[in-house]
Amino acid sequence: MLCGFNGGMYGGQALAEAIFGIINPEGRLPITFPRHSGQLPVYYNQLPGWHGGKYCDLPETPLFAFGEGMGYAPFRYDSAAFDKDTMTVQVQLTNTGDIPGTETVQVYVHDVVSSVMQPVKRLVKFAKVTLAAGETKTVSLPLTMEDFSLVNAACQRVVEPGLFEIMAGHSSKDEDLLKTEVEW
């Protein structure tokens, strides 16, 4: 599937070039597509327990998740780690295809235990990385303490001590994310 929202005067040309392989698409979905209108609202950063639930006639997962997308070059994520001293997330990324490609590495954070309810994941960083066919690279994405912060009940932005889950990968889907943890 190829989406071209409001492509403008050259949207048709851009879509044709993507379909025929003249360009290698690298965009990612800025929204989540539900499987059925009964799933609405559906979004990646929902609060725990909100709008969740089992359906007897369809999966509870969306049809396409926020951040999904692909080009003609497939990528593999091999490892993710967080270096507390340098405040960087490091991901081992490999272009497993036969042509060069660009991947959007996405980093999400989840505050596991907090004084106020927090989303199950929150996009805090992303980077576009271009790799040659067969190339492997360690991608480093710097984080800040603000990426771990929340607004507490007193309306103050704070970083509460505790466990944080850091997720890095191709999209917001759980199966696309490698996970690591840090404790403050």
mmCIF file of C-alpha atoms in Angstrom:
data_model
loop_
_atom_site.group_PDB
_atom_site.id
_atom_site.type_symbol
_atom_site.label_atom_id
_atom_site.label_comp_id
_atom_site.label_asym_id
_atom_site.label_seq_id
_atom_site.Cartn_x
_atom_site.Cartn_y
_atom_site.Cartn_z
ATOM 1 C CA MET A 1 0.000 0.000 0.000
ATOM 2 C CA LEU A 2 1.251 3.450 -0.869
ATOM 3 C CA CYS A 3 -0.276 6.542 0.762
ATOM 4 C CA GLY A 4 0.029 9.991 -0.730
ATOM 5 C CA PHE A 5 -1.972 12.404 1.394
ATOM 6 C CA ASN A 6 -2.568 15.737 -0.387
ATOM 7 C CA GLY A 7 0.248 15.162 -2.878
ATOM 8 C CA GLY A 8 -0.144 18.483 -4.628
ATOM 9 C CA MET A 9 0.776 19.145 -8.262
ATOM 10 C CA TYR A 10 3.569 16.561 -8.353
ATOM 11 C CA GLY A 11 1.916 13.933 -6.146
ATOM 12 C CA GLY A 12 0.989 11.716 -9.081
ATOM 13 C CA GLN A 13 4.510 11.855 -10.466
ATOM 14 C CA ALA A 14 6.010 11.054 -7.050
ATOM 15 C CA LEU A 15 3.679 8.058 -6.593
ATOM 16 C CA ALA A 16 4.496 6.757 -10.089
ATOM 17 C CA GLU A 17 8.249 7.095 -9.430
ATOM 18 C CA ALA A 18 7.862 5.151 -6.168
ATOM 19 C CA ILE A 19 5.783 2.401 -7.800
ATOM 20 C CA PHE A 20 8.236 1.921 -10.671
ATOM 21 C CA GLY A 21 11.332 1.999 -8.439
ATOM 22 C CA ILE A 22 12.759 5.284 -9.718
ATOM 23 C CA ILE A 23 12.825 6.472 -6.107
ATOM 24 C CA ASN A 24 12.987 4.380 -2.952
ATOM 25 C CA PRO A 25 10.130 5.386 -0.581
ATOM 26 C CA GLU A 26 11.213 6.146 2.981
ATOM 27 C CA GLY A 27 8.191 7.809 4.575
ATOM 28 C CA ARG A 28 6.464 6.618 7.739
ATOM 29 C CA LEU A 29 2.802 6.787 8.738
ATOM 30 C CA PRO A 30 1.955 9.849 10.848
ATOM 31 C CA ILE A 31 -1.291 8.196 11.999
ATOM 32 C CA THR A 32 -2.619 4.753 12.926
ATOM 33 C CA PHE A 33 -5.109 2.997 10.632
ATOM 34 C CA PRO A 34 -7.781 0.916 12.410
ATOM 35 C CA ARG A 35 -9.003 -2.400 11.017
ATOM 36 C CA HIS A 36 -12.599 -1.286 11.563
ATOM 37 C CA SER A 37 -14.386 1.851 12.725
ATOM 38 C CA GLY A 38 -15.327 -0.028 15.914
ATOM 39 C CA GLN A 39 -11.688 0.215 16.992
ATOM 40 C CA LEU A 40 -11.747 4.012 17.106
ATOM 41 C CA PRO A 41 -10.045 5.809 18.699
ATOM 42 C CA VAL A 42 -6.784 3.968 17.988
ATOM 43 C CA TYR A 43 -3.344 5.456 18.546
ATOM 44 C CA TYR A 44 0.085 4.277 19.688
ATOM 45 C CA ASN A 45 0.511 6.417 22.830
ATOM 46 C CA GLN A 46 -2.700 5.576 24.605
ATOM 47 C CA LEU A 47 -2.938 5.398 28.363
ATOM 48 C CA PRO A 48 -2.928 1.923 29.945
ATOM 49 C CA GLY A 49 -6.398 0.388 29.872
ATOM 50 C CA TRP A 50 -7.913 3.062 27.627
ATOM 51 C CA HIS A 51 -9.804 1.902 24.565
ATOM 52 C CA GLY A 52 -8.254 -1.501 24.946
ATOM 53 C CA GLY A 53 -10.280 -4.605 24.745
ATOM 54 C CA LYS A 54 -10.832 -7.802 22.953
ATOM 55 C CA TYR A 55 -12.963 -8.103 19.862
ATOM 56 C CA CYS A 56 -14.712 -11.348 19.087
ATOM 57 C CA ASP A 57 -14.512 -10.827 15.338
ATOM 58 C CA LEU A 58 -11.190 -9.025 14.691
ATOM 59 C CA PRO A 59 -7.752 -8.566 16.225
ATOM 60 C CA GLU A 60 -7.261 -5.737 18.715
ATOM 61 C CA THR A 61 -4.165 -4.513 16.842
ATOM 62 C CA PRO A 62 -4.480 -1.766 14.217
ATOM 63 C CA LEU A 63 -4.283 -2.486 10.503
ATOM 64 C CA PHE A 64 -1.249 -0.190 10.191
ATOM 65 C CA ALA A 65 0.497 1.375 13.179
ATOM 66 C CA PHE A 66 1.974 4.835 13.694
ATOM 67 C CA GLY A 67 5.512 4.934 12.310
ATOM 68 C CA GLU A 68 5.125 1.988 9.935
ATOM 69 C CA GLY A 69 6.430 2.230 6.409
ATOM 70 C CA MET A 70 8.870 0.560 4.082
ATOM 71 C CA GLY A 71 10.931 0.990 0.979
ATOM 72 C CA TYR A 72 12.556 -1.472 -1.391
ATOM 73 C CA ALA A 73 15.470 -2.089 0.996
ATOM 74 C CA PRO A 74 14.654 -4.190 4.088
ATOM 75 C CA PHE A 75 16.392 -3.489 7.415
ATOM 76 C CA ARG A 76 17.182 -5.610 10.460
ATOM 77 C CA TYR A 77 17.607 -4.382 14.051
ATOM 78 C CA ASP A 78 20.020 -6.579 16.001
ATOM 79 C CA SER A 79 20.490 -4.927 19.383
ATOM 80 C CA ALA A 80 19.552 -1.907 21.441
ATOM 81 C CA ALA A 81 21.322 -0.494 24.480
ATOM 82 C CA PHE A 82 21.241 2.672 26.551
ATOM 83 C CA ASP A 83 24.460 4.272 27.790
ATOM 84 C CA LYS A 84 23.574 6.178 30.954
ATOM 85 C CA ASP A 85 26.847 8.169 30.972
ATOM 86 C CA THR A 86 26.437 9.603 27.467
ATOM 87 C CA MET A 87 22.611 9.485 27.503
ATOM 88 C CA THR A 88 22.507 7.722 24.130
ATOM 89 C CA VAL A 89 20.446 4.885 22.741
ATOM 90 C CA GLN A 90 22.515 2.675 20.455
ATOM 91 C CA VAL A 91 20.953 0.400 17.860
ATOM 92 C CA GLN A 92 22.690 -2.059 15.532
ATOM 93 C CA LEU A 93 21.071 -1.579 12.099
ATOM 94 C CA THR A 94 21.689 -3.630 8.926
ATOM 95 C CA ASN A 95 20.444 -3.060 5.385
ATOM 96 C CA THR A 96 19.689 -6.653 4.334
ATOM 97 C CA GLY A 97 18.638 -5.654 0.818
ATOM 98 C CA ASP A 98 20.401 -5.432 -2.541
ATOM 99 C CA ILE A 99 20.044 -1.659 -2.922
ATOM 100 C CA PRO A 100 20.809 1.368 -0.738
ATOM 101 C CA GLY A 101 17.987 2.493 1.522
ATOM 102 C CA THR A 102 16.969 4.880 4.259
ATOM 103 C CA GLU A 103 15.468 3.688 7.545
ATOM 104 C CA THR A 104 13.775 5.838 10.174
ATOM 105 C CA VAL A 105 14.984 4.633 13.577
ATOM 106 C CA GLN A 106 12.375 5.495 16.222
ATOM 107 C CA VAL A 107 12.919 5.691 20.008
ATOM 108 C CA TYR A 108 10.061 5.456 22.507
ATOM 109 C CA VAL A 109 10.106 5.773 26.317
ATOM 110 C CA HIS A 110 7.734 4.376 28.939
ATOM 111 C CA ASP A 111 7.826 5.360 32.606
ATOM 112 C CA VAL A 112 6.999 1.995 34.207
ATOM 113 C CA VAL A 113 5.853 3.325 37.622
ATOM 114 C CA SER A 114 4.862 6.980 37.988
ATOM 115 C CA SER A 115 2.765 9.208 40.231
ATOM 116 C CA VAL A 116 0.439 10.108 37.343
ATOM 117 C CA MET A 117 -0.752 7.912 34.507
ATOM 118 C CA GLN A 118 1.636 7.857 31.527
ATOM 119 C CA PRO A 119 1.227 6.551 27.960
ATOM 120 C CA VAL A 120 2.316 2.975 27.212
ATOM 121 C CA LYS A 121 4.971 4.503 24.938
ATOM 122 C CA ARG A 122 5.942 7.997 23.875
ATOM 123 C CA LEU A 123 8.003 8.855 20.795
ATOM 124 C CA VAL A 124 10.983 10.897 22.008
ATOM 125 C CA LYS A 125 13.497 10.694 19.153
ATOM 126 C CA PHE A 126 13.926 9.527 15.580
ATOM 127 C CA ALA A 127 16.677 9.609 12.982
ATOM 128 C CA LYS A 128 16.831 8.826 9.272
ATOM 129 C CA VAL A 129 19.782 6.568 8.492
ATOM 130 C CA THR A 130 20.925 5.755 4.943
ATOM 131 C CA LEU A 131 22.871 2.531 4.465
ATOM 132 C CA ALA A 132 24.388 0.887 1.407
ATOM 133 C CA ALA A 133 23.281 -2.639 0.464
ATOM 134 C CA GLY A 134 24.557 -5.070 3.114
ATOM 135 C CA GLU A 135 25.958 -2.308 5.330
ATOM 136 C CA THR A 136 25.720 -2.503 9.137
ATOM 137 C CA LYS A 137 25.998 0.519 11.382
ATOM 138 C CA THR A 138 25.633 1.303 15.069
ATOM 139 C CA VAL A 139 23.204 4.217 15.243
ATOM 140 C CA SER A 140 23.448 6.491 18.299
ATOM 141 C CA LEU A 141 20.543 8.715 19.270
ATOM 142 C CA PRO A 142 21.106 11.209 22.104
ATOM 143 C CA LEU A 143 18.396 11.604 24.732
ATOM 144 C CA THR A 144 17.937 14.277 27.380
ATOM 145 C CA MET A 145 16.473 14.117 30.872
ATOM 146 C CA GLU A 146 13.389 15.856 29.483
ATOM 147 C CA ASP A 147 12.730 12.721 27.413
ATOM 148 C CA PHE A 148 12.168 10.908 30.744
ATOM 149 C CA SER A 149 10.110 13.661 32.364
ATOM 150 C CA LEU A 150 6.420 14.001 33.087
ATOM 151 C CA VAL A 151 4.070 16.664 34.359
ATOM 152 C CA ASN A 152 3.109 15.689 37.902
ATOM 153 C CA ALA A 153 -0.114 16.389 39.827
ATOM 154 C CA ALA A 154 1.274 19.804 40.890
ATOM 155 C CA CYS A 155 1.724 20.723 37.181
ATOM 156 C CA GLN A 156 5.527 20.618 37.450
ATOM 157 C CA ARG A 157 7.754 18.935 34.860
ATOM 158 C CA VAL A 158 9.890 16.428 36.789
ATOM 159 C CA VAL A 159 11.844 13.220 36.321
ATOM 160 C CA GLU A 160 10.647 10.805 38.952
ATOM 161 C CA PRO A 161 13.032 8.132 40.207
ATOM 162 C CA GLY A 162 12.260 4.646 39.004
ATOM 163 C CA LEU A 163 12.379 2.271 36.067
ATOM 164 C CA PHE A 164 12.063 3.418 32.449
ATOM 165 C CA GLU A 165 11.645 1.195 29.431
ATOM 166 C CA ILE A 166 13.414 2.420 26.282
ATOM 167 C CA MET A 167 12.226 0.980 22.986
ATOM 168 C CA ALA A 168 13.907 1.420 19.603
ATOM 169 C CA GLY A 169 12.929 0.104 16.211
ATOM 170 C CA HIS A 170 11.062 0.387 12.945
ATOM 171 C CA SER A 171 7.588 1.471 14.137
ATOM 172 C CA SER A 172 5.382 1.819 17.221
ATOM 173 C CA LYS A 173 4.292 -1.840 17.020
ATOM 174 C CA ASP A 174 5.591 -3.843 19.991
ATOM 175 C CA GLU A 175 6.956 -6.584 17.721
ATOM 176 C CA ASP A 176 9.040 -3.983 15.811
ATOM 177 C CA LEU A 177 10.757 -2.640 18.940
ATOM 178 C CA LEU A 178 13.868 -3.755 20.800
ATOM 179 C CA LYS A 179 13.693 -2.985 24.509
ATOM 180 C CA THR A 180 16.157 -1.998 27.185
ATOM 181 C CA GLU A 181 15.719 -0.458 30.634
ATOM 182 C CA VAL A 182 17.309 2.267 32.740
ATOM 183 C CA GLU A 183 16.711 3.257 36.330
ATOM 184 C CA TRP A 184 17.063 6.802 37.653
#
